[in-house]
Short mmCIF file of C-alpha atoms in Angstrom, two decimals:
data_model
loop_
_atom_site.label_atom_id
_atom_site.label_comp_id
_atom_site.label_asym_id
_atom_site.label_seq_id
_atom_site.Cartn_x
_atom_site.Cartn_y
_atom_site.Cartn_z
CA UNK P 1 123.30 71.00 151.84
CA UNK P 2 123.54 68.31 149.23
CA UNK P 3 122.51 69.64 145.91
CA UNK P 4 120.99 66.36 143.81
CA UNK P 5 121.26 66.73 139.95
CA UNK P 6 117.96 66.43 138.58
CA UNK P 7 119.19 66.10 134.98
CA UNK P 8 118.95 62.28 134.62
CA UNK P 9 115.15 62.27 136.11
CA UNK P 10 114.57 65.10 134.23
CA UNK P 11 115.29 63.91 130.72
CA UNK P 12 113.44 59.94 131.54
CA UNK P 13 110.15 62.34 132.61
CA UNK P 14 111.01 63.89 129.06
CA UNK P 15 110.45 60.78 126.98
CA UNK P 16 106.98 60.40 128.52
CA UNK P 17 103.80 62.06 126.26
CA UNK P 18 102.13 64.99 128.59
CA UNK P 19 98.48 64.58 128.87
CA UNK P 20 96.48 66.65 126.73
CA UNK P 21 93.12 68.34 128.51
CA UNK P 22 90.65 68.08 126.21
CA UNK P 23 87.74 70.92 126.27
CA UNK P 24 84.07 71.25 125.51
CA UNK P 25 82.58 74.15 123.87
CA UNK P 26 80.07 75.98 125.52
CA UNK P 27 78.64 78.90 123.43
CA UNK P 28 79.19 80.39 119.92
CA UNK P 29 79.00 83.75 119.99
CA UNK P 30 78.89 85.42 116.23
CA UNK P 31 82.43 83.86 114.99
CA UNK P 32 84.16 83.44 118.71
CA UNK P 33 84.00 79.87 120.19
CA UNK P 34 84.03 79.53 124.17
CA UNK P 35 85.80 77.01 125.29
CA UNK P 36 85.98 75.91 129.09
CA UNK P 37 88.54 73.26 130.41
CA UNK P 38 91.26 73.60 127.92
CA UNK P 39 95.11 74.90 129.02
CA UNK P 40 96.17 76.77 126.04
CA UNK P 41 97.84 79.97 125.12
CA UNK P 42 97.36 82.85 122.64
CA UNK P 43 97.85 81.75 118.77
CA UNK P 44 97.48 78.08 119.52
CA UNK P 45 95.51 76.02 116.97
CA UNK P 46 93.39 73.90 118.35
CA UNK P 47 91.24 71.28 116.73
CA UNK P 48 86.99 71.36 117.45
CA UNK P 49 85.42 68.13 116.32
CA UNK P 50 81.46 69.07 115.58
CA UNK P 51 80.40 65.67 114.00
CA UNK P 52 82.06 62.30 114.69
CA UNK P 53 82.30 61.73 110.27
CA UNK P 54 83.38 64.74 109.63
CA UNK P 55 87.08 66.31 109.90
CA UNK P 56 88.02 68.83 112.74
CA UNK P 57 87.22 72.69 112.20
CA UNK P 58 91.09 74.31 113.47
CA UNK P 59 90.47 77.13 115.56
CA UNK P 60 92.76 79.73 116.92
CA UNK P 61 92.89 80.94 120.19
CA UNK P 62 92.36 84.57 120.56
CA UNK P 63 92.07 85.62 124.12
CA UNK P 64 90.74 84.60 127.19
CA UNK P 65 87.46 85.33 129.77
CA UNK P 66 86.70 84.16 132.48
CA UNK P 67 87.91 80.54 132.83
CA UNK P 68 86.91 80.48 129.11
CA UNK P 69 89.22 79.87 126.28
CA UNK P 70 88.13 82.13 123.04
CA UNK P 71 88.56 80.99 119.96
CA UNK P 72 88.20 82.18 116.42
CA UNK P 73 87.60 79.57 113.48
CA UNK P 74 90.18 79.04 110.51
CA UNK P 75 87.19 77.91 108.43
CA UNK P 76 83.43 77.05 108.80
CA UNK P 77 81.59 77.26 111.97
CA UNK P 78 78.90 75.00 110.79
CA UNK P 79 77.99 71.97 112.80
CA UNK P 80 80.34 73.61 116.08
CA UNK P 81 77.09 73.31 119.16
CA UNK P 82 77.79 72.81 123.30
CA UNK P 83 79.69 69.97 124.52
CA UNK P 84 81.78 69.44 120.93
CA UNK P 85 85.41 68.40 121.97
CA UNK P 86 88.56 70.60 121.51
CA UNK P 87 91.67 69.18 120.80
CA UNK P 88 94.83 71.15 121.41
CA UNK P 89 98.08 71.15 119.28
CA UNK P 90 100.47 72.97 120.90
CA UNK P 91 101.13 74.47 117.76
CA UNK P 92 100.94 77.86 116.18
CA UNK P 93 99.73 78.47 112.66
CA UNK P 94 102.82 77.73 110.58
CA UNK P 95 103.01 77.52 106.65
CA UNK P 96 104.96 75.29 103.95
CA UNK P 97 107.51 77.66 101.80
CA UNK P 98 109.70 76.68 99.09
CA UNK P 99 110.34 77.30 95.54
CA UNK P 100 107.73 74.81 94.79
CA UNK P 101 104.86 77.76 95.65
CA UNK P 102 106.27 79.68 92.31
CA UNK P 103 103.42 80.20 90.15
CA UNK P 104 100.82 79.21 92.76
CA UNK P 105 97.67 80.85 94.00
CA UNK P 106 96.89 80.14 97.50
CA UNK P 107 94.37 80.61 100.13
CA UNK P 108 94.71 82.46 103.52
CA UNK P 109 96.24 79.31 104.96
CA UNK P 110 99.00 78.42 102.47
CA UNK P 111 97.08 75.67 100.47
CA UNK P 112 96.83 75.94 96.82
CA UNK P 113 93.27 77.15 95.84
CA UNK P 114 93.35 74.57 92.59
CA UNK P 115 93.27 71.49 94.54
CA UNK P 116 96.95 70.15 93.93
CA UNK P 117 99.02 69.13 97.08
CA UNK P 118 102.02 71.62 97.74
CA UNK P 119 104.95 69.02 97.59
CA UNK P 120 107.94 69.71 99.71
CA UNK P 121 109.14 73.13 101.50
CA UNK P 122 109.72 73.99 104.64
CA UNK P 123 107.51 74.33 107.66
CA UNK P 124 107.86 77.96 108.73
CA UNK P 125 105.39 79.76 111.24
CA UNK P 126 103.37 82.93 110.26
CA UNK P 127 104.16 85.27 112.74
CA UNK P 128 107.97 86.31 112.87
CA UNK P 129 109.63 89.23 114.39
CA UNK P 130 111.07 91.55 112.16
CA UNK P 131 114.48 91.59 111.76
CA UNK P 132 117.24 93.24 114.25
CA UNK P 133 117.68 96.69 113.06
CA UNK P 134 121.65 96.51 113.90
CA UNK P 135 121.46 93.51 111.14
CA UNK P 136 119.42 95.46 108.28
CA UNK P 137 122.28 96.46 105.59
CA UNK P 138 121.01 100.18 103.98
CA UNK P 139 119.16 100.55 101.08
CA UNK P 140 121.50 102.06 98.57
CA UNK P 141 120.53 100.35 95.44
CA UNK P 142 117.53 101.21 92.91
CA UNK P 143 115.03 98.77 92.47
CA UNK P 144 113.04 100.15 88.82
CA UNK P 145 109.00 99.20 88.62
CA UNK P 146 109.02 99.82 84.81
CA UNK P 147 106.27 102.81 85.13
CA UNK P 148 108.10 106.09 84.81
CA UNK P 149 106.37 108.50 87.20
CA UNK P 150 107.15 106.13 90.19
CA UNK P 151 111.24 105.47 88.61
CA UNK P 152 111.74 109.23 88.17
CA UNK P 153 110.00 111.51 90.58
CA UNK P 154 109.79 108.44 93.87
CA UNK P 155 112.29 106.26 93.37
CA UNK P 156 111.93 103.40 94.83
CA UNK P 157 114.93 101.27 96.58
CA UNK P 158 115.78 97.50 97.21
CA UNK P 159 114.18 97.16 100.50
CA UNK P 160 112.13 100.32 100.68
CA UNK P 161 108.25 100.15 101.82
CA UNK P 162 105.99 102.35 100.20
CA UNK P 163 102.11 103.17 100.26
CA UNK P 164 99.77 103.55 97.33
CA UNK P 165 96.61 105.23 98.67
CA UNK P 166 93.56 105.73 96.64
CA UNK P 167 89.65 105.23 97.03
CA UNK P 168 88.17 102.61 95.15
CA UNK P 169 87.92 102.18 91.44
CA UNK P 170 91.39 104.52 90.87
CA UNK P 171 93.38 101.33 89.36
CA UNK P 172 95.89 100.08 92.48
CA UNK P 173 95.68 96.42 90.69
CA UNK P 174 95.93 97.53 87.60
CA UNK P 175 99.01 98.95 88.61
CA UNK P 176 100.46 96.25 91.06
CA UNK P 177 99.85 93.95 87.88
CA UNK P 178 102.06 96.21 85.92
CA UNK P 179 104.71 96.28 88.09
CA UNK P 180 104.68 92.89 88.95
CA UNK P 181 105.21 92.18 85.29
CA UNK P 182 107.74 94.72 84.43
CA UNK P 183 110.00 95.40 88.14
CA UNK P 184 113.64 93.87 88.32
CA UNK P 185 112.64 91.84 91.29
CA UNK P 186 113.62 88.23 91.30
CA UNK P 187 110.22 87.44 92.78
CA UNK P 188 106.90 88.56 93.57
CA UNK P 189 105.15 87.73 96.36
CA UNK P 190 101.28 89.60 96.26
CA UNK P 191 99.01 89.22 98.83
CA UNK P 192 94.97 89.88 97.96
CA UNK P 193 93.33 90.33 100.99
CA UNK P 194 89.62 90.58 101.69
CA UNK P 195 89.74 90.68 97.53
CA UNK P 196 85.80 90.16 95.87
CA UNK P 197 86.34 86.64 94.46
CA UNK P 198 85.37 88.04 90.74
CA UNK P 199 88.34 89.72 90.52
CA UNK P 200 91.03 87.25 91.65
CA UNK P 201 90.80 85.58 88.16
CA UNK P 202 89.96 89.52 86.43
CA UNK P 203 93.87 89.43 88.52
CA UNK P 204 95.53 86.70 87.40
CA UNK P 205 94.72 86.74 83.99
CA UNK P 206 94.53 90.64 83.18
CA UNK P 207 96.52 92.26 85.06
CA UNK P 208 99.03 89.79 86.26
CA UNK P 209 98.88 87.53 83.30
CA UNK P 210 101.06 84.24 82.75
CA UNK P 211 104.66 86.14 82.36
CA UNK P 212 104.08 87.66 85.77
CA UNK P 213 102.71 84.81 87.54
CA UNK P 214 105.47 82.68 86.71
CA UNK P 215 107.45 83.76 89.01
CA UNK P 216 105.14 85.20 91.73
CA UNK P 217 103.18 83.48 94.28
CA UNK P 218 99.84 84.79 95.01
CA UNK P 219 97.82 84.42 98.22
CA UNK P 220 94.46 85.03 97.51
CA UNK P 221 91.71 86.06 100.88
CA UNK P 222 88.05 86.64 99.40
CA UNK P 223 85.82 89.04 101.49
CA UNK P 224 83.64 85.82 102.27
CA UNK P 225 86.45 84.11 104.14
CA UNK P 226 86.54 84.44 108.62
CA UNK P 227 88.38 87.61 109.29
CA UNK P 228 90.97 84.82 111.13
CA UNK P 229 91.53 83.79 107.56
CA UNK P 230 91.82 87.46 105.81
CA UNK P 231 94.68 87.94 108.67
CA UNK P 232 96.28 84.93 107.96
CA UNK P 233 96.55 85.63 104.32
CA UNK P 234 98.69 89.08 105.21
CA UNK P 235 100.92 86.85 107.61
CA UNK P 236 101.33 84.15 105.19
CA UNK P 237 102.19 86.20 102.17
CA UNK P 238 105.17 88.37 104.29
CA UNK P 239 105.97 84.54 105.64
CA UNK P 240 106.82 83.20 102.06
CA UNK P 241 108.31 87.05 100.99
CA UNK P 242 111.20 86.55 103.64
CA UNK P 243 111.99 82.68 102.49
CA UNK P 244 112.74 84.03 99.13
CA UNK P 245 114.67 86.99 101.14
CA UNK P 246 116.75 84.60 103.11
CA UNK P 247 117.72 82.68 99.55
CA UNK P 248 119.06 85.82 98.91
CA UNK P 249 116.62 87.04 96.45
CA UNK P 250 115.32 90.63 95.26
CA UNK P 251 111.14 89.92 96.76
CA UNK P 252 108.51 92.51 95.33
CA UNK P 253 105.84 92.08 98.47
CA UNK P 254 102.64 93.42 97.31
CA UNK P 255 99.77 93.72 99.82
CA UNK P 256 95.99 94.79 98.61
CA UNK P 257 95.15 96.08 101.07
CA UNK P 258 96.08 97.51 104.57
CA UNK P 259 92.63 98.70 104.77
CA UNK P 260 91.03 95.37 104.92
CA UNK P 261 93.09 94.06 106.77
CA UNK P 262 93.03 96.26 109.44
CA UNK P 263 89.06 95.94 109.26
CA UNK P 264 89.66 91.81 109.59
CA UNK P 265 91.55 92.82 113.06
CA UNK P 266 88.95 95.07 114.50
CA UNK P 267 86.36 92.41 113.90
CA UNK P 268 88.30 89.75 116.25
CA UNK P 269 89.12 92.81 118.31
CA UNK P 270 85.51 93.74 118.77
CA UNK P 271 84.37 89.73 119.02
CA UNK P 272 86.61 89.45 122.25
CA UNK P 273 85.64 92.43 123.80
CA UNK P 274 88.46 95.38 122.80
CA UNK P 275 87.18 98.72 123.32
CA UNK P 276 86.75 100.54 119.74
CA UNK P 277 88.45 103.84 119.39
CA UNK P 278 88.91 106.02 116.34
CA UNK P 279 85.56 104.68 113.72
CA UNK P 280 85.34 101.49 116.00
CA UNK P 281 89.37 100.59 115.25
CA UNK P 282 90.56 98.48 118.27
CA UNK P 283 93.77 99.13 119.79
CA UNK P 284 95.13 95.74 118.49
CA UNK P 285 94.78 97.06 115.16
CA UNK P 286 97.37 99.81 115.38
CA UNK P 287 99.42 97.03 117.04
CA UNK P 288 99.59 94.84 114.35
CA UNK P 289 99.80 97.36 111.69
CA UNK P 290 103.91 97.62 112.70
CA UNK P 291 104.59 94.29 113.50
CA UNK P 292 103.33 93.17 110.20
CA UNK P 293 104.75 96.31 108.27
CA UNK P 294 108.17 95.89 109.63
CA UNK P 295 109.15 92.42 108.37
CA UNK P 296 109.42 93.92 104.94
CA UNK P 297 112.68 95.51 104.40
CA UNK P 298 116.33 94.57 104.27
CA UNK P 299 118.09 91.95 106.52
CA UNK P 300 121.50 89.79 106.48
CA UNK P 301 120.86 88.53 102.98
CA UNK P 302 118.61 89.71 100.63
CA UNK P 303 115.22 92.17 100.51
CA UNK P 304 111.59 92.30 100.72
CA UNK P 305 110.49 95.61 98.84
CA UNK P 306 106.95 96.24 99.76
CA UNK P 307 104.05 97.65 98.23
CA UNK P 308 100.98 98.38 100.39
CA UNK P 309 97.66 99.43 98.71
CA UNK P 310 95.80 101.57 101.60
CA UNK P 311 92.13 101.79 100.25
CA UNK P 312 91.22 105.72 102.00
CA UNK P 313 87.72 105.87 103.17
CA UNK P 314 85.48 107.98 101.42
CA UNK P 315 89.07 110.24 99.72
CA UNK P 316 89.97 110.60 103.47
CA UNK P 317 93.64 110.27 102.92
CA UNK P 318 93.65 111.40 106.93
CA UNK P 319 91.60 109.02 107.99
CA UNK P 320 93.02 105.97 111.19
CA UNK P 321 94.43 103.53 109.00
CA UNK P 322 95.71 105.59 106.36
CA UNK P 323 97.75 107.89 108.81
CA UNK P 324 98.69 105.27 110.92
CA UNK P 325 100.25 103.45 107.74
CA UNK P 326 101.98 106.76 106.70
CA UNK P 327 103.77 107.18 109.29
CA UNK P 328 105.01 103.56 109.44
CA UNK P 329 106.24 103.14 105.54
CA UNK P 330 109.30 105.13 103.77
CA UNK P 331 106.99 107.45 101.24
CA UNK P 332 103.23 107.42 99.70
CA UNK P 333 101.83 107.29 96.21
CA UNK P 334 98.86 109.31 95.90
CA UNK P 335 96.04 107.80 93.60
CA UNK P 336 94.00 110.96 92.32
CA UNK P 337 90.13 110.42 91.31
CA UNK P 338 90.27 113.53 89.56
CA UNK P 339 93.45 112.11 87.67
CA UNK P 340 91.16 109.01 86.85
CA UNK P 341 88.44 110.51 85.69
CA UNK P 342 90.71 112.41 83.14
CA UNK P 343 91.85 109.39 81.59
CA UNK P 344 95.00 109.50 83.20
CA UNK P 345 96.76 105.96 84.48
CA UNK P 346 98.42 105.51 86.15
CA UNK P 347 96.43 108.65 87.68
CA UNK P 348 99.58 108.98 90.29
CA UNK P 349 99.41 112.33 91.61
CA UNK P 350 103.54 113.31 91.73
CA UNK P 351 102.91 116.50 94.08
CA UNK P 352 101.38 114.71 96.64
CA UNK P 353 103.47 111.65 96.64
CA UNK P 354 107.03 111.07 98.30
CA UNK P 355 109.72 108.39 98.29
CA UNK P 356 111.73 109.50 101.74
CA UNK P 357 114.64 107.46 99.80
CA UNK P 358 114.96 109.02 96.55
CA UNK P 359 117.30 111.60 97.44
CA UNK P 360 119.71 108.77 98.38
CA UNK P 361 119.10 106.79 95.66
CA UNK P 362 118.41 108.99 92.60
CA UNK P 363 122.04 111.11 90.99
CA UNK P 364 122.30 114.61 91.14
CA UNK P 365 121.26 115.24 87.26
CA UNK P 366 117.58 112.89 88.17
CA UNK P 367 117.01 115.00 90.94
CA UNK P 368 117.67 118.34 89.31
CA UNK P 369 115.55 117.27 86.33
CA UNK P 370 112.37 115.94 88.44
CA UNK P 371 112.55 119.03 91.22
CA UNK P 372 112.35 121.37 87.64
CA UNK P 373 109.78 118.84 87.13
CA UNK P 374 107.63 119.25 89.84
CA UNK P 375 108.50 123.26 90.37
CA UNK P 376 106.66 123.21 86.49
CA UNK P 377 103.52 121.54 87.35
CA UNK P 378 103.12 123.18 90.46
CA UNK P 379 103.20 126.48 89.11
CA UNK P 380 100.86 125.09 86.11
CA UNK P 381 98.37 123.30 88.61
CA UNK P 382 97.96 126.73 90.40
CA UNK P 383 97.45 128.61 87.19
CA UNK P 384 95.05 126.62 86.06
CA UNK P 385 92.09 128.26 86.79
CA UNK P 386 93.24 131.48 85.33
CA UNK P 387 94.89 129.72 81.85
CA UNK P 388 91.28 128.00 81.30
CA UNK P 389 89.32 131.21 81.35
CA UNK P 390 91.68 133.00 79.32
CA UNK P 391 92.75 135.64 82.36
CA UNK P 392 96.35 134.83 82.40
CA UNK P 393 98.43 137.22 80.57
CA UNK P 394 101.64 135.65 79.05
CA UNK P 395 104.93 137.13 80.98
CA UNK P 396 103.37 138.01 83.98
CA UNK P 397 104.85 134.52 85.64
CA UNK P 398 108.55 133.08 84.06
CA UNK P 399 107.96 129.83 85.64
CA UNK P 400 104.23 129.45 84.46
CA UNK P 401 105.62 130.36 81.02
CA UNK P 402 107.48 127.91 81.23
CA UNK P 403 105.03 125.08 82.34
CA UNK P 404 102.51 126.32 79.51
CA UNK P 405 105.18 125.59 77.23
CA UNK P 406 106.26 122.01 78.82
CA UNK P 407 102.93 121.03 79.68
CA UNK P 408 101.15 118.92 77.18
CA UNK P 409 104.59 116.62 77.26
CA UNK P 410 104.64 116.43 80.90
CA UNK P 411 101.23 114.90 80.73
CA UNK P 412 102.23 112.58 78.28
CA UNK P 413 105.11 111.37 80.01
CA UNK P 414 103.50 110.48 83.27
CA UNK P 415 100.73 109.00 81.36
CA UNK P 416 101.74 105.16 80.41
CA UNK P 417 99.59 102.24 78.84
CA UNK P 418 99.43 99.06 80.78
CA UNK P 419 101.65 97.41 77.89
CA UNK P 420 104.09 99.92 77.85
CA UNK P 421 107.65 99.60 79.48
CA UNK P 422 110.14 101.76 79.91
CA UNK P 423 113.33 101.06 81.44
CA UNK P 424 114.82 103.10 83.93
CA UNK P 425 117.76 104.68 81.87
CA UNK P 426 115.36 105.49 78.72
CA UNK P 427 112.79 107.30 81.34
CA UNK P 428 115.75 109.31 82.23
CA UNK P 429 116.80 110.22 79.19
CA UNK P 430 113.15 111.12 78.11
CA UNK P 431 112.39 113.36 80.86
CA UNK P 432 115.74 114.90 79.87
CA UNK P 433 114.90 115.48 76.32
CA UNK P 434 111.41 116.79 77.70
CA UNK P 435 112.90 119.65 79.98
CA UNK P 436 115.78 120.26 77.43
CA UNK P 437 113.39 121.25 74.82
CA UNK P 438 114.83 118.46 72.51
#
């Protein structure tokens, strides 16, 4: 049989625009858009026009029912009624990177929230795969935060992702602020999500302040925004993290937080239909959850060391989101109320955290000196009790001798003032001195 080569036809059909079907909307359901006679696919962006005068609302599309397209707004549903047109792109959500974002705060979808026009950068779209594990190099070197109970007792390594789970009011900004001011990262990249809009500026300005935010970028979500919008703000922040990691460059990715992020997803979950499981989380939560947490890391060039807030329901430090994270990220810091209420920040409670690196990173004199460490407060912590009444009799315990004797500079060494920096070769040498008795 003759075989005709299609390749000339092919590339004239090619140069010929494709007709676009345009659909009508025809019901808004709480924030999902129904769309009938539209060919799209999952993460499109489509474009509904509600008044002729007015610019499109962009929409994403979610999922599908019926014949129906549904759709989730990327801003305000106001003026969307049956029979408005829908436009589709053909695009996904994509974002503009560069170092021209340094020093910018911007809103879930990339634009700066003070009004000036981002100038230059590159087009890059939101949602990436993470990288090939054959192609991530090991994390071997240290990457120091500047507060000493997270450099000494869970080291934390170029490329590592850690946790920092607390309740509410415990200080996680306060402490992402410090560390984005005092860390050896080349950049920071922090991503507030579902933040209350008072504190974005409480943020910048206290926390962060203009030495830190000069060379961050900070993506800023308010609880008001669609939950499309919070979502997009966690995709666009790890988006612009690995463009500085592909420049080569040390990235501190900070994310506050997991939690409401994960409560942005089960709201489009629930809006299409999902069925909720564990306290109404949908299954395309605990989907996302490592998709999202697993661009951070190490690749060909460079590293995206991430810190993820994980705001624990009620203390619950068991509860869906929390383990689900846990088991996802390389070690946990452990917020303690109990620590806060104490006066105690960063209230970072050392025998419940890990760092599942720090044996690889941290020398064999650092490890000796924080396991003494920890085997002293231990013993202290479950003494307590007895050492407050007056019922412990001195001798009856060596090692909680010993912590009686070491414990009042223990405290004060994993006690630091927001201001206060310590390097990571002087917080050795301190919590040498300490346990030496010097």
């Amino acid at each position: 049989m003759y075989n005709l080569d299609l390749t000339p036809y092919i590339d004239v059909v090619g140069k010929f625009s494709r007709v676009k079907l345009i659909g009508r909307v025809t019901q808004v359901i709480g924030l999902t858009i129904e769309v009938r006679g539209l060919h799209a696919f999952v993460g499109e962006v489509c474009l509904v026009y509600a008044k002729p005068d007015e610019p499109p609302v962009a929409a994403e599309v979610v999922g599908f029912r019926d014949s129906h397209v549904l759709m989730m707004p990327l801003g305000n549903l106001s003026g969307i009624g049956p029979g408005c047109q829908v436009l589709p792109t053909g695009k996904v959500f994509s974002v503009s990177v560069g170092p021209h974002l340094l020093g910018q705060v911007l809103d879930g979808l990339g634009k700066p929230l003070n009004g000036d026009a981002a100038n230059g950068g590159d087009c890059c779209p939101v949602d990436n795969d993470p990288p090939n594990p054959m192609e991530r190099q090991r994390i071997k070197e240290v990457l120091p935060t500047g507060i000493r109970a997270i450099d000494m007792f869970l080291t934390c390594g170029q490329g590592q992702r850690i946790g920092i789970f607390s309740g509410s009011g415990v200080g996680k900004s306060t402490m992402l602020g410090m560390i984005a001011r005092n860390s050896e990262a080349d950049v920071n990249v922090i991503g507030l999500v579902g933040e209350r809009g008072r504190e974005v500026k409480d943020f910048l300005e206290k926390d962060l302040g203009p030495e830190g935010l000069s060379r961050s970028v900070v993506v800023a979500v308010t609880s008001d925004r669609p939950p499309l919008m919070r979502i997009k703000g966690a995709l666009v922040a790890t988006t612009i993290a690995e463009y500085f990691r592909d420049q080569g460059k040390k990235v501190m990715l900070m994310m506050d937080s997991v939690t409401r992020l994960a409560m942005a997803q089960r709201e489009v979950g629930l809006a299409i239909g999902e069925p909720p499981t564990t306290k109404g989380y949908t299954p395309s939560v605990f989907a996302l959850l490592p998709r999202l947490l697993e661009r951070a890391g190490t690749a060909k060039t460079g590293s995206i060391t991430g810190l993820y807030t994980v705001l624990v329901d009620g203390d619950d430090f068991n509860e869906p989101v929390a383990d689900a994270v846990r088991g996802i990220l390389d070690g946990h810091i452990v917020l303690s109320r109990d620590l806060a209420a104490k006066n105690h920040f960063p209230a970072i409670d050392v025998l419940q955290s890990v760092s599942r690196l720090m044996p690889d990173l941290a020398n064999r004199e650092q490890q000796d000196l924080a396991g003494s460490f920890r085997d002293y407060l231990s013993a202290y912590k479950d003494a307590e009790d007895l050492i407050n009444i007056g019922a412990y009799v001195p001798g009856s315990n060596p090692r909680v001798d010993r912590a009686r004797e070491y414990i009042d500079g223990m405290k004060a060494f994993l006690r630091q003032g927001i201001d206060e920096n310590d390097t990571y070769m002087a917080s050795l040498e301190r919590l040498g001195n300490l346990l030496r008795g010097e």
